[in-house]
mmCIF file of C-alpha atoms in Angstrom:
data_model
loop_
_atom_site.group_PDB
_atom_site.id
_atom_site.type_symbol
_atom_site.label_atom_id
_atom_site.label_comp_id
_atom_site.label_asym_id
_atom_site.label_seq_id
_atom_site.Cartn_x
_atom_site.Cartn_y
_atom_site.Cartn_z
ATOM 1 C CA MET V 1 0.251 0.035 -0.130
ATOM 2 C CA GLY V 2 2.851 2.156 0.753
ATOM 3 C CA SER V 3 4.675 1.802 -2.336
ATOM 4 C CA PHE V 4 1.343 2.858 -4.296
ATOM 5 C CA VAL V 5 0.848 5.938 -2.448
ATOM 6 C CA ASN V 6 4.554 6.878 -3.114
ATOM 7 C CA THR V 7 3.987 6.163 -6.731
ATOM 8 C CA LEU V 8 1.216 8.308 -6.977
ATOM 9 C CA SER V 9 3.176 11.204 -5.038
ATOM 10 C CA THR V 10 5.936 10.516 -7.657
ATOM 11 C CA PRO V 11 6.027 13.563 -10.335
ATOM 12 C CA LEU V 12 4.874 12.460 -13.666
ATOM 13 C CA LEU V 13 5.843 15.066 -16.194
ATOM 14 C CA GLY V 14 6.043 17.434 -13.733
ATOM 15 C CA THR V 15 2.827 16.863 -11.949
ATOM 16 C CA PRO V 16 2.285 14.404 -9.016
ATOM 17 C CA GLY V 17 0.791 10.754 -10.443
ATOM 18 C CA TRP V 18 -2.433 11.452 -8.401
ATOM 19 C CA PHE V 19 -3.296 14.408 -10.139
ATOM 20 C CA TRP V 20 -3.337 12.350 -13.337
ATOM 21 C CA LEU V 21 -4.953 9.659 -12.181
ATOM 22 C CA ALA V 22 -7.750 12.037 -10.656
ATOM 23 C CA PHE V 23 -8.028 13.635 -14.082
ATOM 24 C CA LEU V 24 -8.514 10.307 -16.018
ATOM 25 C CA LEU V 25 -11.089 9.265 -13.379
ATOM 26 C CA ILE V 26 -13.046 12.173 -14.045
ATOM 27 C CA ILE V 27 -12.662 11.822 -17.768
ATOM 28 C CA LEU V 28 -13.606 8.309 -17.687
ATOM 29 C CA GLY V 29 -16.617 9.059 -15.574
ATOM 30 C CA LEU V 30 -17.854 11.472 -17.919
ATOM 31 C CA LEU V 31 -17.434 9.192 -20.921
ATOM 32 C CA ILE V 32 -19.348 6.199 -19.009
ATOM 33 C CA LEU V 33 -22.119 8.769 -18.055
ATOM 34 C CA ASP V 34 -22.430 10.035 -21.655
ATOM 35 C CA LEU V 35 -22.402 6.968 -23.534
ATOM 36 C CA GLY V 36 -23.595 4.438 -20.772
ATOM 37 C CA VAL V 37 -26.498 6.621 -19.257
ATOM 38 C CA LEU V 38 -27.278 9.849 -21.191
ATOM 39 C CA HIS V 39 -27.072 8.212 -24.592
ATOM 40 C CA ARG V 40 -27.520 4.391 -24.079
ATOM 41 C CA ASP V 41 -30.423 4.675 -26.562
ATOM 42 C CA GLN V 42 -29.519 6.315 -29.599
ATOM 43 C CA HIS V 43 -31.737 9.293 -30.467
ATOM 44 C CA GLU V 44 -31.782 12.452 -32.138
ATOM 45 C CA ILE V 45 -30.053 15.112 -29.834
ATOM 46 C CA GLU V 46 -32.245 18.285 -30.127
ATOM 47 C CA MET V 47 -30.637 22.093 -29.504
ATOM 48 C CA ARG V 48 -31.731 22.267 -25.919
ATOM 49 C CA GLU V 49 -30.097 18.902 -25.122
ATOM 50 C CA SER V 50 -26.753 19.837 -26.938
ATOM 51 C CA LEU V 51 -26.896 23.314 -24.996
ATOM 52 C CA LEU V 52 -27.163 21.282 -21.514
ATOM 53 C CA LEU V 53 -24.757 18.944 -22.565
ATOM 54 C CA TYR V 54 -22.274 21.664 -23.520
ATOM 55 C CA SER V 55 -23.177 23.697 -20.270
ATOM 56 C CA GLY V 56 -22.274 20.459 -18.321
ATOM 57 C CA TYR V 57 -18.893 19.737 -19.778
ATOM 58 C CA PHE V 58 -17.918 23.537 -19.636
ATOM 59 C CA SER V 59 -18.715 23.542 -15.894
ATOM 60 C CA VAL V 60 -16.896 20.758 -15.265
ATOM 61 C CA GLY V 61 -13.804 22.108 -16.948
ATOM 62 C CA MET V 62 -14.213 25.472 -15.123
ATOM 63 C CA ALA V 63 -14.535 23.444 -11.725
ATOM 64 C CA PHE V 64 -11.483 21.576 -12.377
ATOM 65 C CA GLY V 65 -9.610 24.654 -13.005
ATOM 66 C CA GLY V 66 -10.871 25.779 -9.674
ATOM 67 C CA TRP V 67 -9.207 22.590 -8.028
ATOM 68 C CA ILE V 68 -6.170 23.410 -9.934
ATOM 69 C CA TRP V 69 -6.103 26.758 -8.338
ATOM 70 C CA LEU V 70 -6.526 25.191 -4.832
ATOM 71 C CA GLN V 71 -3.873 22.431 -5.157
ATOM 72 C CA LEU V 72 -1.232 24.032 -7.547
ATOM 73 C CA GLY V 73 -1.664 27.556 -6.950
ATOM 74 C CA GLU V 74 -3.180 30.774 -9.088
ATOM 75 C CA THR V 75 -0.540 30.632 -11.624
ATOM 76 C CA ARG V 76 -1.072 27.246 -12.920
ATOM 77 C CA ALA V 77 -4.779 27.698 -12.658
ATOM 78 C CA LEU V 78 -4.731 30.914 -14.910
ATOM 79 C CA GLU V 79 -2.783 28.908 -17.474
ATOM 80 C CA PHE V 80 -5.425 26.500 -17.446
ATOM 81 C CA TYR V 81 -8.288 28.547 -17.943
ATOM 82 C CA THR V 82 -6.396 30.630 -20.568
ATOM 83 C CA GLY V 83 -5.511 27.222 -22.633
ATOM 84 C CA PHE V 84 -9.096 25.971 -22.082
ATOM 85 C CA LEU V 85 -10.769 29.171 -23.351
ATOM 86 C CA VAL V 86 -8.146 29.274 -26.417
ATOM 87 C CA GLU V 87 -9.027 25.665 -27.347
ATOM 88 C CA GLN V 88 -12.673 26.364 -26.987
ATOM 89 C CA SER V 89 -12.311 29.309 -29.254
ATOM 90 C CA LEU V 90 -10.307 27.309 -31.903
ATOM 91 C CA SER V 91 -12.495 24.342 -31.844
ATOM 92 C CA MET V 92 -15.376 26.510 -33.214
ATOM 93 C CA ASP V 93 -13.855 25.756 -37.003
ATOM 94 C CA ASN V 94 -13.654 22.033 -36.038
ATOM 95 C CA VAL V 95 -17.499 21.882 -35.128
ATOM 96 C CA PHE V 96 -18.374 23.338 -38.705
ATOM 97 C CA VAL V 97 -15.952 20.927 -40.301
ATOM 98 C CA MET V 98 -17.450 17.902 -38.374
ATOM 99 C CA ALA V 99 -21.200 18.849 -39.118
ATOM 100 C CA MET V 100 -19.922 19.239 -43.027
ATOM 101 C CA ILE V 101 -18.279 15.533 -42.623
ATOM 102 C CA LEU V 102 -21.503 13.975 -41.090
ATOM 103 C CA ASN V 103 -23.650 15.658 -43.597
ATOM 104 C CA PHE V 104 -21.516 14.520 -46.686
ATOM 105 C CA PHE V 105 -21.728 10.925 -45.448
ATOM 106 C CA ALA V 106 -25.621 11.413 -44.826
ATOM 107 C CA ILE V 107 -25.111 10.187 -41.167
ATOM 108 C CA PRO V 108 -28.828 10.059 -39.424
ATOM 109 C CA ARG V 109 -28.905 12.384 -36.700
ATOM 110 C CA ARG V 110 -29.769 9.799 -34.229
ATOM 111 C CA TYR V 111 -26.092 8.208 -34.887
ATOM 112 C CA GLN V 112 -24.320 11.307 -35.063
ATOM 113 C CA HIS V 113 -23.566 11.404 -31.442
ATOM 114 C CA ARG V 114 -22.137 7.844 -31.565
ATOM 115 C CA VAL V 115 -19.622 8.685 -34.408
ATOM 116 C CA LEU V 116 -18.580 12.013 -32.471
ATOM 117 C CA PHE V 117 -18.399 10.165 -29.180
ATOM 118 C CA TRP V 118 -15.581 7.279 -30.631
ATOM 119 C CA GLY V 119 -13.829 10.302 -32.412
ATOM 120 C CA ILE V 120 -13.385 11.925 -28.799
ATOM 121 C CA LEU V 121 -11.929 8.739 -27.694
ATOM 122 C CA GLY V 122 -9.309 8.954 -30.731
ATOM 123 C CA VAL V 123 -8.667 12.574 -30.052
ATOM 124 C CA ILE V 124 -7.700 11.767 -26.529
ATOM 125 C CA VAL V 125 -4.851 9.617 -27.622
ATOM 126 C CA LEU V 126 -3.789 11.681 -30.295
ATOM 127 C CA ARG V 127 -3.769 15.051 -28.427
ATOM 128 C CA ALA V 128 -1.625 13.129 -25.863
ATOM 129 C CA THR V 129 0.693 12.216 -28.391
ATOM 130 C CA MET V 130 1.152 15.560 -30.121
ATOM 131 C CA ILE V 131 1.386 17.463 -26.875
ATOM 132 C CA GLY V 132 4.060 15.069 -25.218
ATOM 133 C CA LEU V 133 6.174 15.749 -28.857
ATOM 134 C CA GLY V 134 5.614 19.304 -28.427
ATOM 135 C CA ALA V 135 6.357 19.699 -24.755
ATOM 136 C CA ALA V 136 9.584 17.718 -25.485
ATOM 137 C CA LEU V 137 10.473 20.053 -28.276
ATOM 138 C CA VAL V 138 10.132 22.910 -26.181
ATOM 139 C CA GLN V 139 12.341 21.368 -23.348
ATOM 140 C CA SER V 140 15.203 20.336 -25.528
ATOM 141 C CA PHE V 141 14.701 23.727 -27.899
ATOM 142 C CA GLU V 142 13.778 26.804 -25.886
ATOM 143 C CA TRP V 143 13.309 28.751 -29.294
ATOM 144 C CA VAL V 144 10.736 26.833 -30.424
ATOM 145 C CA LEU V 145 8.569 28.232 -27.911
ATOM 146 C CA TYR V 146 9.111 31.893 -29.534
ATOM 147 C CA LEU V 147 7.820 29.957 -32.808
ATOM 148 C CA PHE V 148 4.954 28.894 -30.760
ATOM 149 C CA GLY V 149 4.351 32.374 -29.742
ATOM 150 C CA ALA V 150 4.400 33.726 -32.951
ATOM 151 C CA PHE V 151 1.934 30.920 -34.179
ATOM 152 C CA LEU V 152 -0.471 31.977 -31.402
ATOM 153 C CA LEU V 153 -0.369 35.692 -32.746
ATOM 154 C CA PHE V 154 -0.829 34.717 -36.450
ATOM 155 C CA THR V 155 -3.808 32.406 -35.411
ATOM 156 C CA GLY V 156 -5.273 35.294 -33.349
ATOM 157 C CA VAL V 157 -5.277 37.597 -36.343
ATOM 158 C CA ARG V 158 -6.441 35.043 -38.661
ATOM 159 C CA MET V 159 -9.231 34.462 -36.680
ATOM 160 C CA LEU V 160 -10.094 38.156 -36.296
ATOM 161 C CA SER V 161 -9.549 39.083 -40.054
ATOM 162 C CA ALA V 162 -11.091 35.686 -41.221
ATOM 163 C CA GLN V 163 -13.649 36.032 -44.278
ATOM 164 C CA GLU V 164 -15.708 33.307 -45.621
ATOM 165 C CA GLU V 165 -13.571 30.155 -46.214
ATOM 166 C CA HIS V 166 -13.660 27.744 -49.071
ATOM 167 C CA HIS V 167 -14.740 24.275 -47.721
ATOM 168 C CA PRO V 168 -12.658 21.290 -49.208
ATOM 169 C CA ASP V 169 -14.768 19.153 -51.537
ATOM 170 C CA LEU V 170 -14.483 15.487 -49.348
ATOM 171 C CA ALA V 171 -15.322 13.506 -52.570
ATOM 172 C CA GLN V 172 -11.765 14.708 -53.613
ATOM 173 C CA ASN V 173 -9.922 13.704 -50.139
ATOM 174 C CA ARG V 174 -7.291 11.257 -50.826
ATOM 175 C CA LEU V 175 -7.571 9.653 -47.721
ATOM 176 C CA LEU V 176 -11.279 8.836 -48.261
ATOM 177 C CA GLN V 177 -10.502 7.757 -51.981
ATOM 178 C CA PHE V 178 -7.679 5.512 -50.639
ATOM 179 C CA LEU V 179 -10.293 3.578 -48.244
ATOM 180 C CA ARG V 180 -12.988 3.526 -50.885
ATOM 181 C CA ARG V 181 -10.519 1.629 -53.086
ATOM 182 C CA HIS V 182 -8.682 -0.555 -50.444
ATOM 183 C CA ILE V 183 -11.294 -1.644 -48.098
ATOM 184 C CA ARG V 184 -14.917 -3.046 -48.652
ATOM 185 C CA VAL V 185 -17.647 -0.276 -47.766
ATOM 186 C CA THR V 186 -21.457 -0.877 -47.469
ATOM 187 C CA GLU V 187 -23.769 1.490 -49.645
ATOM 188 C CA ASP V 188 -26.290 1.698 -46.809
ATOM 189 C CA MET V 189 -26.271 2.585 -43.293
ATOM 190 C CA HIS V 190 -26.377 -0.508 -41.006
ATOM 191 C CA GLY V 191 -27.829 1.129 -37.606
ATOM 192 C CA GLY V 192 -25.134 2.583 -35.327
ATOM 193 C CA ARG V 193 -22.369 -0.213 -36.605
ATOM 194 C CA PHE V 194 -19.068 0.561 -37.671
ATOM 195 C CA LEU V 195 -18.464 -2.714 -39.210
ATOM 196 C CA VAL V 196 -20.898 -5.415 -40.572
ATOM 197 C CA ARG V 197 -20.427 -8.943 -42.121
ATOM 198 C CA GLN V 198 -22.222 -9.271 -45.708
ATOM 199 C CA PRO V 199 -21.857 -11.197 -49.052
ATOM 200 C CA ASP V 200 -18.757 -9.921 -50.922
ATOM 201 C CA ARG V 201 -19.632 -8.664 -54.553
ATOM 202 C CA THR V 202 -16.974 -10.753 -56.057
ATOM 203 C CA SER V 203 -16.419 -14.010 -54.087
ATOM 204 C CA GLY V 204 -20.160 -13.947 -52.367
ATOM 205 C CA LYS V 205 -18.526 -14.971 -49.001
ATOM 206 C CA HIS V 206 -19.398 -13.200 -46.011
ATOM 207 C CA LEU V 207 -16.786 -10.640 -45.492
ATOM 208 C CA LEU V 208 -16.378 -7.872 -43.002
ATOM 209 C CA HIS V 209 -17.379 -4.523 -44.568
ATOM 210 C CA ALA V 210 -16.896 -0.974 -43.321
ATOM 211 C CA THR V 211 -19.947 1.258 -42.970
ATOM 212 C CA PRO V 212 -20.309 5.123 -43.841
ATOM 213 C CA LEU V 213 -20.309 5.513 -40.019
ATOM 214 C CA LEU V 214 -16.523 4.316 -39.910
ATOM 215 C CA LEU V 215 -15.613 6.317 -43.021
ATOM 216 C CA ALA V 216 -17.178 9.360 -41.175
ATOM 217 C CA LEU V 217 -14.868 8.663 -38.053
ATOM 218 C CA VAL V 218 -11.826 8.193 -39.801
ATOM 219 C CA VAL V 219 -12.351 11.485 -41.579
ATOM 220 C CA ILE V 220 -13.221 13.428 -38.494
ATOM 221 C CA GLU V 221 -10.043 11.846 -36.883
ATOM 222 C CA LEU V 222 -7.950 13.305 -39.907
ATOM 223 C CA ALA V 223 -9.735 16.892 -39.604
ATOM 224 C CA ASP V 224 -8.642 16.705 -35.891
ATOM 225 C CA LEU V 225 -5.223 16.154 -36.732
ATOM 226 C CA VAL V 226 -5.258 19.160 -38.972
ATOM 227 C CA PHE V 227 -6.946 21.380 -36.559
ATOM 228 C CA ALA V 228 -4.233 20.127 -33.280
ATOM 229 C CA VAL V 229 -1.731 21.384 -35.750
ATOM 230 C CA ASP V 230 -3.209 24.818 -34.973
ATOM 231 C CA SER V 231 -4.375 24.371 -31.373
ATOM 232 C CA VAL V 232 -1.391 22.510 -29.763
ATOM 233 C CA PRO V 233 1.179 24.975 -30.624
ATOM 234 C CA ALA V 234 -1.166 27.826 -29.337
ATOM 235 C CA VAL V 235 -1.626 26.316 -25.857
ATOM 236 C CA LEU V 236 2.072 25.231 -25.804
ATOM 237 C CA ALA V 237 2.843 29.087 -26.109
ATOM 238 C CA ILE V 238 0.827 29.717 -22.975
ATOM 239 C CA SER V 239 1.997 27.147 -20.914
ATOM 240 C CA GLN V 240 4.839 24.361 -21.354
ATOM 241 C CA ASP V 241 3.314 22.352 -18.425
ATOM 242 C CA PRO V 242 2.093 18.950 -20.023
ATOM 243 C CA PHE V 243 -0.283 18.659 -17.426
ATOM 244 C CA ILE V 244 -2.047 22.076 -17.860
ATOM 245 C CA VAL V 245 -1.827 21.782 -21.739
ATOM 246 C CA TYR V 246 -3.152 18.295 -22.001
ATOM 247 C CA THR V 247 -6.054 18.855 -19.295
ATOM 248 C CA SER V 248 -7.100 22.161 -20.728
ATOM 249 C CA ASN V 249 -7.042 20.703 -24.413
ATOM 250 C CA ILE V 250 -9.294 17.646 -23.412
ATOM 251 C CA PHE V 251 -12.079 19.413 -21.274
ATOM 252 C CA ALA V 252 -12.424 21.905 -24.268
ATOM 253 C CA ILE V 253 -12.833 19.454 -26.638
ATOM 254 C CA LEU V 254 -15.352 17.289 -24.681
ATOM 255 C CA GLY V 255 -17.796 20.272 -25.182
ATOM 256 C CA LEU V 256 -17.723 19.487 -28.827
#
């Protein structure tokens, strides 16, 4: 028991291990509540429910920042809140792109939350990787921080002066074209399933096929990778603490 307590007290990337454990337990609890309770039965999410969900996730993120304030001090809490709000603002474009992707694949509204939920799980892993690499880069080469700061300034100016953007034609997306050429994809939806077995057109054997839900999920993950190239350097310019950067990122993304 003593060794376990000592392990939790040992700093992990500059923050005691039990802080990381507490964060992961909170995220796990939110995901279980979301998919296992609130959306156990797949249904269309109306505007009122969407606003309530967003408000709930936003409140949890703000409360987590308050906990950081009490445990780690004002400076790290302000860094968390700044990163949290910056990521929220940068994610607005992400919301519109995800809506465009779901519309392109004609995903029924009752299944859209399922796609987004599993997309968030991928984002949690992807952001951990990118933030870890970014933090290591800053630690090894401090001058990179100036590049991140300039990138943050550029991002802010671009957001203020942005005009109507031309959205890409998903039908011409190279990844999507590659997937359609190299994997079996069903023409129709099969409920909320990502994979189904059905007769192959050539052999007649029952083989595993991807559904449009899975293609939408893959493209959403790709879109987040592109947006992460914007948002991760921006937040790293605010704080170089991996715990602050990662937690503020994830709490902001959960509200999507």
